[in-house]
XYZ file of C-alpha atoms in Angstrom:
739
model
C 126.585 -30.509 -95.109
C 123.793 -31.041 -92.114
C 122.043 -28.027 -90.729
C 121.027 -27.507 -87.282
C 116.815 -28.337 -87.476
C 116.175 -25.413 -85.102
C 117.503 -22.847 -87.328
C 116.748 -23.876 -90.422
C 113.994 -21.188 -91.211
C 117.393 -18.914 -90.399
C 119.134 -20.269 -93.092
C 116.048 -19.746 -95.136
C 116.195 -16.119 -94.471
C 119.861 -15.851 -94.833
C 119.828 -17.654 -98.022
C 117.144 -15.041 -99.113
C 119.253 -12.018 -98.360
C 122.494 -13.143 -99.362
C 121.053 -14.117 -102.970
C 119.335 -10.738 -102.838
C 122.879 -8.723 -102.035
C 124.447 -10.758 -104.402
C 122.674 -10.158 -107.795
C 122.563 -6.392 -106.283
C 126.247 -6.551 -106.226
C 126.341 -8.251 -109.285
C 123.999 -5.459 -111.390
C 126.212 -2.449 -109.674
C 129.610 -3.986 -110.215
C 129.952 -4.785 -114.159
C 132.939 -7.115 -114.943
C 136.029 -6.940 -117.792
C 135.521 -10.642 -118.131
C 134.384 -11.608 -122.014
C 134.410 -15.088 -123.299
C 136.290 -16.060 -126.208
C 133.213 -15.150 -128.107
C 133.076 -11.800 -127.110
C 130.424 -10.480 -124.271
C 126.627 -11.374 -124.618
C 125.086 -8.180 -125.588
C 121.765 -7.019 -123.860
C 118.260 -8.947 -125.287
C 116.781 -5.748 -124.627
C 118.751 -3.883 -126.715
C 118.803 -6.138 -129.837
C 115.521 -6.461 -129.250
C 114.713 -2.392 -129.649
C 117.389 -2.185 -132.348
C 115.189 -4.629 -134.134
C 112.027 -2.890 -134.011
C 113.315 -0.034 -135.145
C 114.607 -1.765 -138.690
C 111.477 -3.398 -138.799
C 109.527 0.106 -139.264
C 112.671 1.709 -141.203
C 111.482 -1.833 -143.718
C 115.448 -3.220 -143.438
C 114.071 -6.932 -143.368
C 117.360 -8.548 -143.459
C 118.498 -6.581 -140.428
C 115.456 -6.742 -138.560
C 115.482 -10.527 -138.737
C 118.914 -10.991 -137.671
C 118.604 -8.609 -134.323
C 115.319 -9.934 -133.549
C 116.494 -13.478 -133.816
C 119.727 -12.311 -131.916
C 117.440 -10.993 -129.592
C 115.888 -14.258 -128.613
C 118.914 -16.175 -128.706
C 120.702 -14.075 -126.223
C 117.782 -14.018 -123.828
C 117.831 -18.057 -123.897
C 121.988 -17.794 -123.561
C 121.262 -15.612 -120.405
C 118.761 -18.294 -118.710
C 121.337 -20.818 -119.409
C 124.436 -18.698 -118.225
C 122.173 -18.081 -114.800
C 121.457 -21.540 -114.191
C 125.139 -22.267 -114.827
C 126.675 -19.884 -112.416
C 123.909 -20.766 -109.982
C 125.114 -24.049 -110.257
C 128.802 -23.478 -110.384
C 128.468 -20.999 -107.336
C 126.229 -22.850 -105.130
C 129.032 -24.055 -102.429
C 130.806 -20.788 -102.555
C 131.235 -19.645 -98.828
C 129.830 -22.900 -97.571
C 132.876 -23.207 -95.201
C 131.644 -20.007 -93.624
C 127.905 -21.473 -93.512
C 129.009 -24.224 -91.418
C 130.505 -22.190 -88.547
C 127.170 -20.184 -87.863
C 125.763 -22.443 -85.681
C 129.369 -22.067 -83.353
C 129.953 -18.489 -83.489
C 127.733 -15.619 -81.662
C 127.473 -12.245 -81.802
C 128.892 -10.475 -84.163
C 131.142 -12.933 -85.235
C 127.999 -14.865 -86.232
C 127.404 -11.294 -88.700
C 130.496 -11.254 -89.913
C 130.647 -14.771 -91.054
C 127.283 -14.352 -92.492
C 128.649 -11.428 -94.054
C 131.644 -13.457 -95.502
C 129.326 -15.810 -97.268
C 127.666 -12.957 -99.104
C 130.409 -11.701 -100.263
C 132.027 -15.238 -101.301
C 128.841 -15.857 -103.327
C 128.785 -12.481 -104.767
C 132.376 -12.710 -106.263
C 131.903 -15.934 -107.526
C 128.590 -14.636 -109.366
C 129.883 -11.653 -110.446
C 133.291 -13.632 -112.111
C 131.095 -16.402 -113.780
C 128.492 -14.307 -115.290
C 130.775 -11.284 -115.884
C 133.236 -12.880 -117.870
C 130.358 -13.802 -120.722
C 128.268 -10.752 -120.522
C 128.822 -7.141 -121.251
C 128.657 -4.560 -118.663
C 124.952 -2.954 -120.195
C 124.113 -7.013 -120.256
C 124.050 -6.627 -116.105
C 121.515 -3.742 -116.012
C 117.715 -4.708 -114.851
C 115.495 -5.320 -118.152
C 112.389 -2.917 -118.058
C 108.995 -4.289 -117.162
C 108.129 -3.260 -120.838
C 110.385 -5.837 -122.330
C 110.073 -8.392 -120.111
C 106.310 -8.163 -121.234
C 106.983 -8.045 -124.900
C 109.111 -11.551 -124.402
C 106.592 -13.257 -122.038
C 103.610 -12.930 -124.468
C 106.288 -13.857 -127.365
C 105.921 -10.930 -129.341
C 108.917 -10.880 -131.175
C 107.657 -13.672 -133.192
C 104.489 -11.394 -134.431
C 107.557 -9.192 -135.765
C 109.159 -12.025 -137.319
C 106.388 -13.345 -138.677
C 105.672 -10.278 -140.935
C 109.670 -9.797 -141.761
C 110.058 -13.424 -142.889
C 106.819 -13.267 -145.245
C 108.428 -9.940 -146.661
C 111.402 -12.037 -147.316
C 109.465 -14.715 -148.722
C 110.794 -17.147 -146.271
C 107.467 -18.748 -145.489
C 108.509 -22.138 -143.965
C 110.339 -19.671 -141.153
C 106.793 -17.208 -141.408
C 104.783 -19.857 -140.461
C 107.049 -20.881 -137.854
C 106.808 -17.796 -136.564
C 103.465 -17.520 -136.757
C 102.394 -20.531 -134.986
C 104.931 -20.103 -131.807
C 102.960 -16.551 -131.448
C 99.666 -17.863 -131.553
C 100.356 -20.389 -128.907
C 100.873 -17.760 -126.330
C 98.079 -15.874 -127.971
C 95.324 -17.951 -128.909
C 92.556 -15.161 -129.366
C 95.046 -13.535 -132.145
C 92.242 -13.592 -134.843
C 94.550 -11.892 -137.156
C 97.153 -14.464 -136.754
C 94.912 -17.423 -136.725
C 93.984 -16.393 -140.137
C 97.768 -16.080 -141.215
C 98.161 -19.380 -140.261
C 95.382 -20.641 -141.852
C 96.919 -18.922 -145.288
C 100.067 -20.360 -144.600
C 99.204 -23.852 -144.634
C 97.624 -23.174 -147.865
C 100.707 -22.131 -149.543
C 102.662 -23.947 -151.478
C 106.494 -24.767 -149.868
C 104.888 -24.553 -146.454
C 104.987 -27.844 -144.445
C 103.475 -29.416 -141.425
C 107.364 -29.193 -139.971
C 106.654 -25.338 -140.108
C 103.887 -25.468 -137.316
C 106.075 -26.003 -134.469
C 106.173 -24.383 -131.222
C 109.732 -23.163 -131.026
C 109.192 -22.335 -127.322
C 108.074 -25.788 -126.385
C 111.272 -26.633 -124.276
C 110.182 -24.423 -122.026
C 106.758 -25.836 -121.958
C 108.213 -29.610 -121.622
C 105.955 -30.206 -118.572
C 102.926 -29.643 -120.605
C 103.640 -31.455 -123.503
C 104.349 -34.638 -121.384
C 101.427 -33.755 -118.413
C 99.034 -34.142 -122.137
C 100.916 -37.465 -123.353
C 100.377 -38.879 -119.677
C 96.520 -38.450 -119.977
C 96.418 -39.601 -123.556
C 97.932 -42.684 -122.460
C 95.398 -43.074 -119.531
C 92.779 -42.684 -121.822
C 94.012 -45.613 -124.226
C 94.326 -47.244 -120.698
C 98.173 -47.924 -121.196
C 98.933 -47.879 -117.539
C 102.605 -48.594 -117.240
C 103.149 -46.066 -120.045
C 100.821 -43.655 -118.084
C 102.670 -44.276 -114.843
C 106.291 -43.694 -116.775
C 104.866 -40.382 -118.216
C 103.547 -38.962 -114.905
C 107.066 -39.334 -113.366
C 108.759 -37.799 -116.490
C 105.928 -35.212 -115.992
C 106.513 -34.723 -112.377
C 110.450 -34.707 -113.002
C 110.065 -31.824 -115.563
C 107.747 -30.051 -113.385
C 110.111 -29.661 -110.726
C 112.799 -28.610 -113.156
C 111.223 -25.722 -114.707
C 110.276 -24.749 -111.266
C 113.686 -24.655 -110.616
C 114.764 -23.268 -113.469
C 111.756 -20.031 -112.365
C 113.375 -20.034 -109.027
C 117.137 -19.439 -110.610
C 115.839 -16.810 -112.533
C 114.400 -15.087 -109.388
C 117.498 -15.552 -107.415
C 119.873 -14.124 -110.672
C 117.706 -11.787 -112.447
C 119.324 -7.926 -111.087
C 117.488 -6.290 -108.091
C 117.047 -2.967 -107.000
C 116.861 -1.275 -103.555
C 113.712 -0.739 -101.942
C 113.753 3.537 -102.537
C 114.612 2.583 -106.341
C 111.099 1.042 -106.471
C 109.487 3.623 -104.877
C 109.163 1.679 -101.265
C 109.887 4.574 -98.699
C 110.324 4.892 -95.069
C 113.198 1.933 -95.489
C 116.266 3.537 -93.840
C 118.336 1.006 -91.813
C 120.466 -2.036 -93.525
C 117.821 -4.374 -91.621
C 114.948 -3.016 -92.916
C 116.641 -3.322 -96.477
C 117.703 -6.613 -95.910
C 114.030 -7.637 -95.261
C 112.465 -6.033 -98.089
C 114.974 -7.470 -100.644
C 114.592 -10.925 -99.233
C 110.468 -10.857 -99.090
C 110.769 -9.698 -102.676
C 112.719 -12.601 -103.616
C 110.693 -15.160 -101.453
C 107.338 -14.144 -102.885
C 109.234 -14.513 -106.462
C 109.853 -17.610 -105.559
C 106.701 -19.044 -104.803
C 105.325 -17.340 -107.565
C 106.962 -19.936 -109.578
C 103.964 -22.381 -108.768
C 101.829 -20.409 -110.326
C 104.071 -19.717 -113.425
C 104.924 -23.515 -114.339
C 101.047 -24.311 -113.693
C 99.814 -21.863 -116.444
C 99.929 -22.805 -119.948
C 101.118 -20.634 -122.512
C 98.074 -18.312 -123.993
C 95.869 -18.854 -120.505
C 95.250 -16.502 -117.828
C 94.562 -18.758 -114.885
C 96.986 -21.421 -113.446
C 95.854 -25.074 -112.722
C 95.220 -25.113 -109.152
C 97.350 -28.163 -107.091
C 99.407 -28.933 -110.280
C 101.898 -30.779 -108.416
C 99.613 -32.873 -106.166
C 97.147 -33.417 -109.160
C 100.141 -35.512 -111.278
C 100.913 -37.327 -108.424
C 97.624 -38.487 -107.869
C 97.122 -39.504 -111.533
C 100.693 -41.127 -111.046
C 99.780 -43.596 -108.172
C 96.592 -44.484 -109.682
C 98.367 -45.154 -112.995
C 101.202 -47.179 -110.819
C 98.272 -49.612 -109.368
C 96.965 -50.305 -112.330
C 99.805 -50.808 -113.895
C 101.185 -53.444 -110.816
C 103.414 -51.147 -109.285
C 102.507 -51.301 -105.922
C 105.642 -50.289 -104.573
C 106.057 -46.810 -106.423
C 102.122 -46.580 -106.155
C 102.571 -46.167 -101.780
C 106.009 -44.369 -102.661
C 103.865 -41.381 -104.721
C 100.641 -41.508 -102.600
C 103.127 -40.816 -99.417
C 104.393 -37.962 -101.299
C 101.207 -36.699 -102.189
C 100.090 -37.028 -98.494
C 102.811 -34.498 -97.938
C 100.550 -31.861 -99.223
C 97.416 -33.187 -98.056
C 98.014 -35.468 -94.737
C 94.653 -35.854 -93.709
C 92.971 -36.179 -96.834
C 90.708 -39.562 -96.161
C 90.627 -40.670 -99.856
C 94.320 -40.660 -100.063
C 94.739 -42.520 -96.631
C 92.092 -45.092 -97.292
C 93.838 -45.940 -100.866
C 97.377 -46.005 -99.122
C 95.403 -48.886 -96.454
C 94.167 -50.544 -99.806
C 97.569 -50.582 -101.026
C 99.070 -51.618 -97.930
C 96.518 -54.616 -97.999
C 97.072 -55.730 -101.415
C 100.734 -55.853 -101.224
C 100.156 -57.897 -98.037
C 102.630 -56.334 -95.644
C 102.061 -54.614 -92.465
C 102.069 -50.777 -92.110
C 105.029 -50.439 -90.312
C 107.502 -52.091 -92.401
C 106.373 -50.669 -95.540
C 106.668 -47.270 -93.405
C 110.083 -47.492 -93.278
C 110.885 -49.141 -96.681
C 108.567 -46.566 -98.681
C 109.661 -42.944 -97.912
C 107.966 -40.249 -99.770
C 110.106 -39.434 -102.804
C 112.899 -36.940 -101.370
C 112.618 -34.222 -103.840
C 108.955 -33.930 -102.937
C 109.713 -33.778 -99.315
C 112.282 -31.165 -100.040
C 110.099 -29.309 -102.048
C 107.355 -29.426 -99.517
C 109.761 -28.249 -96.398
C 111.347 -25.427 -98.596
C 108.327 -24.150 -99.632
C 106.484 -24.212 -95.976
C 109.827 -22.421 -94.714
C 109.392 -19.541 -97.428
C 105.572 -19.425 -96.779
C 106.394 -19.282 -92.946
C 108.784 -16.106 -93.551
C 106.492 -14.467 -95.910
C 103.441 -14.543 -93.820
C 105.698 -13.156 -91.003
C 106.606 -10.650 -93.200
C 102.760 -9.932 -93.973
C 101.710 -9.902 -90.591
C 104.877 -7.486 -89.041
C 106.511 -5.450 -91.789
C 103.404 -4.507 -93.778
C 104.499 -6.451 -97.193
C 102.066 -8.512 -99.570
C 101.869 -12.189 -100.406
C 99.815 -14.053 -102.501
C 99.856 -17.725 -101.334
C 99.645 -19.710 -104.499
C 98.866 -23.382 -103.092
C 95.734 -24.617 -101.585
C 97.432 -26.929 -99.331
C 98.943 -24.577 -97.214
C 98.062 -25.737 -93.379
C 96.794 -23.421 -91.399
C 99.000 -23.720 -88.800
C 101.560 -21.758 -91.631
C 99.410 -18.575 -90.890
C 99.879 -16.324 -88.056
C 96.986 -16.542 -85.720
C 96.225 -12.553 -86.811
C 95.931 -13.588 -90.367
C 93.798 -16.859 -89.844
C 90.499 -15.603 -89.515
C 90.450 -13.385 -92.914
C 92.279 -16.529 -94.260
C 89.351 -19.120 -93.531
C 86.720 -16.407 -94.667
C 88.550 -16.334 -98.116
C 88.676 -20.008 -98.219
C 85.365 -20.374 -96.970
C 84.516 -17.867 -99.662
C 86.046 -19.819 -102.338
C 84.922 -23.537 -101.335
C 81.368 -21.772 -101.328
C 81.945 -20.529 -105.164
C 82.920 -23.721 -106.422
C 80.214 -25.730 -104.593
C 77.670 -23.525 -106.125
C 79.607 -23.850 -109.898
C 78.930 -27.710 -109.615
C 75.130 -27.151 -108.747
C 74.756 -24.982 -112.040
C 72.875 -26.543 -114.703
C 74.815 -27.195 -117.995
C 73.537 -24.695 -120.745
C 74.151 -24.018 -124.769
C 74.983 -20.611 -125.822
C 75.405 -21.405 -129.345
C 72.064 -19.822 -130.618
C 70.927 -23.020 -131.785
C 67.537 -24.470 -130.706
C 66.320 -27.873 -130.825
C 62.418 -28.751 -131.832
C 62.303 -27.204 -135.072
C 60.097 -29.061 -138.194
C 61.654 -31.768 -139.556
C 61.269 -30.895 -143.633
C 62.112 -34.153 -145.518
C 59.214 -36.748 -145.912
C 60.027 -40.223 -144.711
C 62.559 -38.214 -141.907
C 61.747 -39.537 -138.448
C 63.110 -38.092 -135.292
C 64.156 -41.323 -133.041
C 65.983 -39.702 -130.096
C 65.956 -35.746 -128.598
C 67.315 -33.499 -126.293
C 65.231 -35.583 -123.592
C 66.448 -38.922 -124.794
C 69.793 -38.341 -125.055
C 69.821 -36.483 -121.599
C 71.892 -33.287 -123.005
C 70.926 -30.173 -125.163
C 70.817 -29.441 -128.644
C 71.380 -32.946 -129.677
C 69.065 -35.039 -132.254
C 68.894 -38.205 -134.225
C 67.204 -38.811 -137.589
C 66.422 -41.734 -139.430
C 65.426 -42.007 -143.226
C 67.679 -39.265 -144.384
C 69.329 -41.979 -147.019
C 68.007 -44.594 -149.179
C 69.628 -48.075 -149.067
C 71.032 -47.646 -152.506
C 72.448 -43.937 -151.714
C 74.359 -45.646 -148.775
C 75.580 -48.284 -151.031
C 76.941 -45.786 -153.516
C 78.775 -43.597 -151.083
C 80.025 -46.933 -149.796
C 81.194 -47.969 -153.149
C 82.623 -44.336 -153.808
C 84.765 -44.918 -150.649
C 86.258 -47.831 -151.472
C 87.109 -46.759 -154.940
C 88.649 -43.215 -154.095
C 88.843 -42.795 -150.521
C 92.978 -42.370 -149.552
C 94.590 -42.846 -146.399
C 94.778 -40.367 -143.738
C 92.527 -38.268 -141.698
C 91.870 -35.362 -144.575
C 94.156 -32.912 -142.622
C 97.599 -33.733 -142.408
C 97.680 -37.532 -144.037
C 98.038 -38.855 -140.331
C 97.068 -43.012 -141.511
C 95.762 -43.353 -138.213
C 95.353 -40.234 -136.158
C 93.325 -41.582 -133.197
C 94.807 -45.071 -132.616
C 96.930 -47.383 -133.893
C 94.339 -49.970 -134.319
C 92.639 -48.928 -137.143
C 93.336 -47.480 -140.890
C 91.507 -44.425 -141.322
C 90.386 -42.699 -144.763
C 88.975 -40.175 -146.114
C 87.251 -38.081 -149.266
C 86.580 -34.659 -149.127
C 84.205 -33.548 -152.343
C 86.233 -31.385 -153.826
C 88.578 -34.742 -154.419
C 85.658 -36.431 -155.375
C 85.032 -33.791 -158.179
C 88.633 -33.758 -159.221
C 88.376 -37.713 -159.288
C 85.072 -37.678 -161.488
C 86.517 -34.934 -163.761
C 89.452 -37.147 -164.498
C 87.129 -40.189 -165.127
C 88.364 -42.017 -162.152
C 84.802 -42.435 -160.463
C 81.191 -41.762 -161.629
C 80.085 -38.060 -161.933
C 76.497 -39.364 -160.454
C 78.352 -40.645 -157.341
C 80.915 -37.787 -156.456
C 77.370 -35.242 -156.915
C 75.343 -37.196 -154.674
C 78.513 -36.791 -152.006
C 77.973 -33.195 -152.241
C 73.943 -33.120 -152.400
C 74.237 -35.294 -149.277
C 75.356 -32.306 -147.358
C 73.254 -29.701 -148.703
C 70.105 -32.347 -147.616
C 71.798 -32.352 -144.096
C 72.041 -28.615 -143.963
C 68.811 -28.388 -144.692
C 67.504 -30.790 -141.830
C 69.609 -28.967 -139.448
C 69.197 -25.719 -140.152
C 65.515 -26.389 -139.710
C 65.315 -28.735 -136.882
C 67.791 -26.298 -134.376
C 66.058 -23.137 -135.700
C 69.886 -21.743 -136.919
C 70.481 -17.639 -137.081
C 70.456 -16.582 -141.065
C 73.415 -17.622 -142.540
C 74.915 -21.544 -141.954
C 77.712 -22.172 -144.298
C 79.619 -25.509 -144.614
C 83.324 -25.760 -142.530
C 84.197 -29.065 -143.637
C 82.940 -32.241 -145.294
C 84.358 -35.212 -145.110
C 83.613 -39.087 -145.763
C 85.486 -40.697 -143.819
C 85.956 -44.890 -142.717
C 87.594 -46.614 -139.800
C 88.678 -49.865 -141.048
C 89.570 -52.636 -137.780
C 93.182 -53.904 -138.244
C 92.804 -57.668 -138.421
C 94.887 -59.275 -135.904
C 95.346 -56.032 -133.760
C 92.519 -56.001 -131.507
C 93.127 -58.548 -128.845
C 93.073 -56.940 -125.285
C 92.017 -53.534 -126.713
C 90.936 -51.000 -124.746
C 91.454 -47.853 -126.258
C 88.713 -45.531 -127.986
C 88.564 -45.343 -132.000
C 88.108 -41.552 -130.849
C 88.342 -40.173 -127.465
C 85.927 -37.924 -125.842
C 86.587 -34.415 -127.073
C 84.556 -31.227 -127.993
C 84.718 -29.971 -131.490
C 85.346 -26.453 -130.724
C 87.735 -26.471 -127.775
C 89.830 -28.079 -126.022
C 88.220 -30.261 -123.319
C 89.635 -30.330 -119.605
C 87.876 -32.957 -117.686
C 89.781 -32.094 -114.377
C 88.583 -28.548 -114.477
C 85.158 -28.739 -116.367
C 86.486 -25.754 -118.449
C 86.735 -25.952 -122.532
C 89.364 -23.623 -123.608
C 88.462 -22.287 -127.564
C 91.720 -22.090 -128.791
C 94.260 -24.083 -131.304
C 94.502 -26.665 -132.108
C 90.519 -27.018 -132.196
C 88.221 -25.559 -134.731
C 86.871 -22.806 -132.684
C 84.754 -21.578 -135.398
C 82.870 -24.864 -135.805
C 79.149 -24.245 -134.340
C 77.237 -27.276 -135.422
C 78.166 -30.468 -136.016
C 76.675 -33.650 -137.917
C 77.278 -37.125 -139.089
C 75.494 -39.409 -141.529
C 76.195 -42.978 -141.210
C 76.129 -45.533 -144.181
C 76.170 -48.616 -142.770
C 76.252 -50.822 -139.989
C 77.762 -54.470 -140.575
C 80.753 -53.931 -138.183
C 81.437 -54.205 -134.656
C 81.829 -51.265 -132.181
C 82.023 -47.908 -133.780
C 79.313 -46.446 -131.411
C 78.739 -42.627 -130.852
C 78.409 -41.455 -127.567
C 78.039 -38.569 -125.538
C 79.443 -37.711 -121.701
C 79.480 -35.043 -119.147
C 82.413 -32.726 -118.869
C 84.179 -35.185 -117.360
C 84.629 -37.175 -120.129
C 83.793 -40.291 -118.333
C 80.061 -40.039 -117.356
C 78.010 -41.708 -120.656
C 74.788 -39.578 -120.962
C 73.440 -41.485 -124.471
C 74.712 -44.188 -126.919
C 73.970 -43.810 -130.860
C 74.427 -47.113 -132.786
C 75.412 -46.222 -136.742
C 73.002 -47.600 -139.433
C 72.569 -46.445 -142.889
C 70.548 -42.746 -143.322
C 70.995 -42.601 -139.620
C 71.859 -38.662 -138.896
C 72.833 -37.584 -135.662
C 73.160 -33.321 -135.341
C 74.429 -31.535 -131.855
C 75.817 -28.261 -131.399
C 79.742 -28.287 -131.833
C 80.117 -26.502 -127.986
C 81.143 -27.567 -124.424
C 77.914 -29.046 -123.906
C 78.417 -31.840 -126.345
C 81.726 -33.738 -125.227
C 81.321 -36.984 -127.537
C 83.808 -39.939 -128.495
C 83.797 -43.280 -130.764
C 84.022 -46.759 -129.195
C 86.364 -49.079 -130.598
C 85.937 -50.500 -134.331
C 86.826 -53.992 -133.630
C 85.846 -56.108 -136.593
C 85.001 -54.560 -139.918
C 84.562 -51.155 -142.070
C 82.647 -48.122 -140.390
C 81.725 -45.473 -142.904
C 80.171 -41.987 -142.596
C 79.605 -38.625 -144.044
C 81.103 -36.459 -141.027
C 80.059 -32.402 -141.777
C 80.595 -29.017 -139.557
C 78.984 -25.772 -140.010
C 79.905 -22.411 -139.010
C 77.792 -19.053 -138.735
C 81.360 -17.334 -140.245
C 81.248 -16.500 -143.708
C 85.285 -16.453 -143.349
C 85.498 -19.866 -142.309
C 83.274 -21.524 -144.850
C 84.446 -24.505 -146.631
C 86.313 -23.158 -149.857
C 87.166 -26.244 -151.353
C 83.514 -27.309 -151.829
C 82.906 -24.232 -153.442
C 86.199 -25.148 -155.886
C 84.286 -28.138 -156.384
C 81.106 -26.535 -157.467
C 82.729 -24.238 -159.715
C 84.448 -27.531 -161.460
C 81.041 -28.417 -161.835
C 80.013 -25.160 -163.424
C 82.720 -24.985 -165.844
C 81.844 -28.174 -166.765
C 77.963 -27.176 -167.546
C 76.860 -28.949 -164.684
C 74.719 -27.074 -161.948
C 74.592 -28.280 -158.255
C 71.499 -27.880 -156.301
C 72.249 -25.892 -153.104
C 70.143 -24.554 -150.164
C 70.405 -20.885 -149.579
C 73.263 -19.940 -147.277
C 71.931 -16.768 -145.862
C 68.161 -16.898 -146.359
C 65.680 -15.109 -144.444
C 65.460 -14.997 -140.419
C 63.589 -18.145 -139.050
C 62.098 -17.411 -135.848
C 63.829 -18.825 -132.550
C 60.486 -18.155 -129.886
C 59.723 -21.755 -129.473
C 63.144 -22.700 -127.577
C 63.768 -26.215 -126.291
C 62.954 -26.364 -122.393
C 66.610 -27.867 -122.050
C 68.581 -25.775 -124.610
C 70.090 -22.442 -122.906
C 73.587 -20.991 -121.972
C 76.647 -22.858 -120.164
C 79.002 -21.614 -117.721
C 82.736 -22.414 -118.104
C 82.980 -22.971 -114.987
C 86.389 -24.720 -113.762
C 86.425 -27.150 -110.756
C 89.205 -27.623 -108.489
C 89.983 -31.190 -108.874
C 89.182 -34.179 -110.994
C 90.472 -36.970 -113.172
C 91.627 -37.270 -116.378
C 91.612 -34.674 -119.586
C 91.259 -35.133 -123.088
C 91.951 -32.897 -125.997
C 90.268 -31.934 -128.901
C 91.885 -31.628 -132.039
C 91.687 -32.446 -135.759
C 87.815 -33.726 -134.758
C 86.408 -36.513 -137.322
C 83.245 -38.238 -135.642
């Protein structure tokens, strides 16, 4: 059905009023309709009952009720979506008459539209939901579910019931949305060490609601490996899923119970038109807020700015590099709907036309913007106009979630304050871009090197960064050969964490050996005791050197020690463009497009100091390199060699990666240190206990020594500001990091 373009804003307003009153009528009416499985019980009632059973320590009942509350909430979401779709056309015959009717008849046709839509929704929802299930849910319950607190209870319940796999799954699901919850982080680490708990347990049970983020990250990883056809496909899927998630959120706004203004404490609203306006503006504000909700990762406070336009920007570049020029033009024209005067985008569009060899006029006809993006922008603009009208004339409140809103949408009386706020934001962004990268790790490069024969090859200045150092002469050639032989004899395929054979690239084989495994193999006579003990002793040597050079605070504990080798797979290197290890930060998740580094899982947030001690150089590629936070601008490059040690603070001032190993085998001893005793390497202590039980002591540096002076700070070592920038290129996630 075609609508009169001159009346489009009116239809948007009427649709808002109709949806508001439809859900209001639906809430007030109740229904006797039930499904064959019985009415859907209120999930808030089930949740309250489950929590009550929890405190009564009735674990089986608590588990059943809480699981049912989660399931019923999801069922209610699916039901509302289905009813919204089923009733979409209800009353459209009345809508078709609106352009031809006038006066009171126009009003009556609109009211009949309201009634028909309400009746359809009432029947559709009411036949599956109990009357109590139609009542509004309290803000407190909404908060409990938005923070995933049911899984917090379930984690304890399943632990009490000795269902450890389910307990670990609940813990992980809660932790994804609460990454700063230290107790849950510790619980997860305990579950990982428990017998019977597999890696399959650590999956987000709510991931289906966040699939656009999984696709977004997958697309960025495809970009990082320069697989442009795959990246283009992933970006298209990410955009489509973002649109779908946005529609789901909008349906929730439209189908959730609405209360009258007086029930929400809004005074002075008496007439039916005033009440209709308040209800419709509330609904429109909810619809617009879906932009922010969809662009906010679980566990984050801030949304990613320009989330959908940013994806389109990535997509058209990936399509161009994948030789899909027609697709790139369509995507870029879709992006220009958000920023029609952006000079870079217009320049890219002209370049695409010239590359394709066709005139712009014919291309403009053939390569229109994607219809779903055009619909998204047009609808959003109409909603914004109504909301700004309400803000100007009816005293309503509205916070625009978008940066791309054109100025002509803003009423003249509001433009001055809008411009001032925008200028303030732009000024803040520019100031943040100028801020010097600082390090707040508590390490200060420039201390003494306490081992004879060890020399400083590169320092902060030579490496263009903060708290970085390269030391040579840490090992002898004989020691390097010994550990290389140990790696050949004892290293097993995998990354030392989850047994992943090629955790970072399919073009290399990854092998690792921990101190504890080496000690056990030596105890069984599989390797020489002296070789295993050398692996341990070198860790102590590295800690002594870096503890002194970086003038670390008292108490520097081993976090993880890993002898790791990467071997280029013969016959699988032609045309290779990826990295052996993508750019990352060791203790946080790096987002180059914002410059922010998120200290949350799966990053090892407790790691404070990183080190890699190289064993050989007879391979091609495999250089360690440091970048700025954009993950692209290389600041320093280090070529491995026997006895060369690289040390650096583990935080966001030191993004780093490893170039592809294209021939040969690259071996190194990777070490991480922490200032938190809670996160010390317990496996290393187990190895020391094995040797002690056999009457063999080990040489150890003191872990909690005297406080060292830190007055002589490096001139380039201070704190850093985690400041987000509005837009940029690329993203690399942190993870189970191996240097």
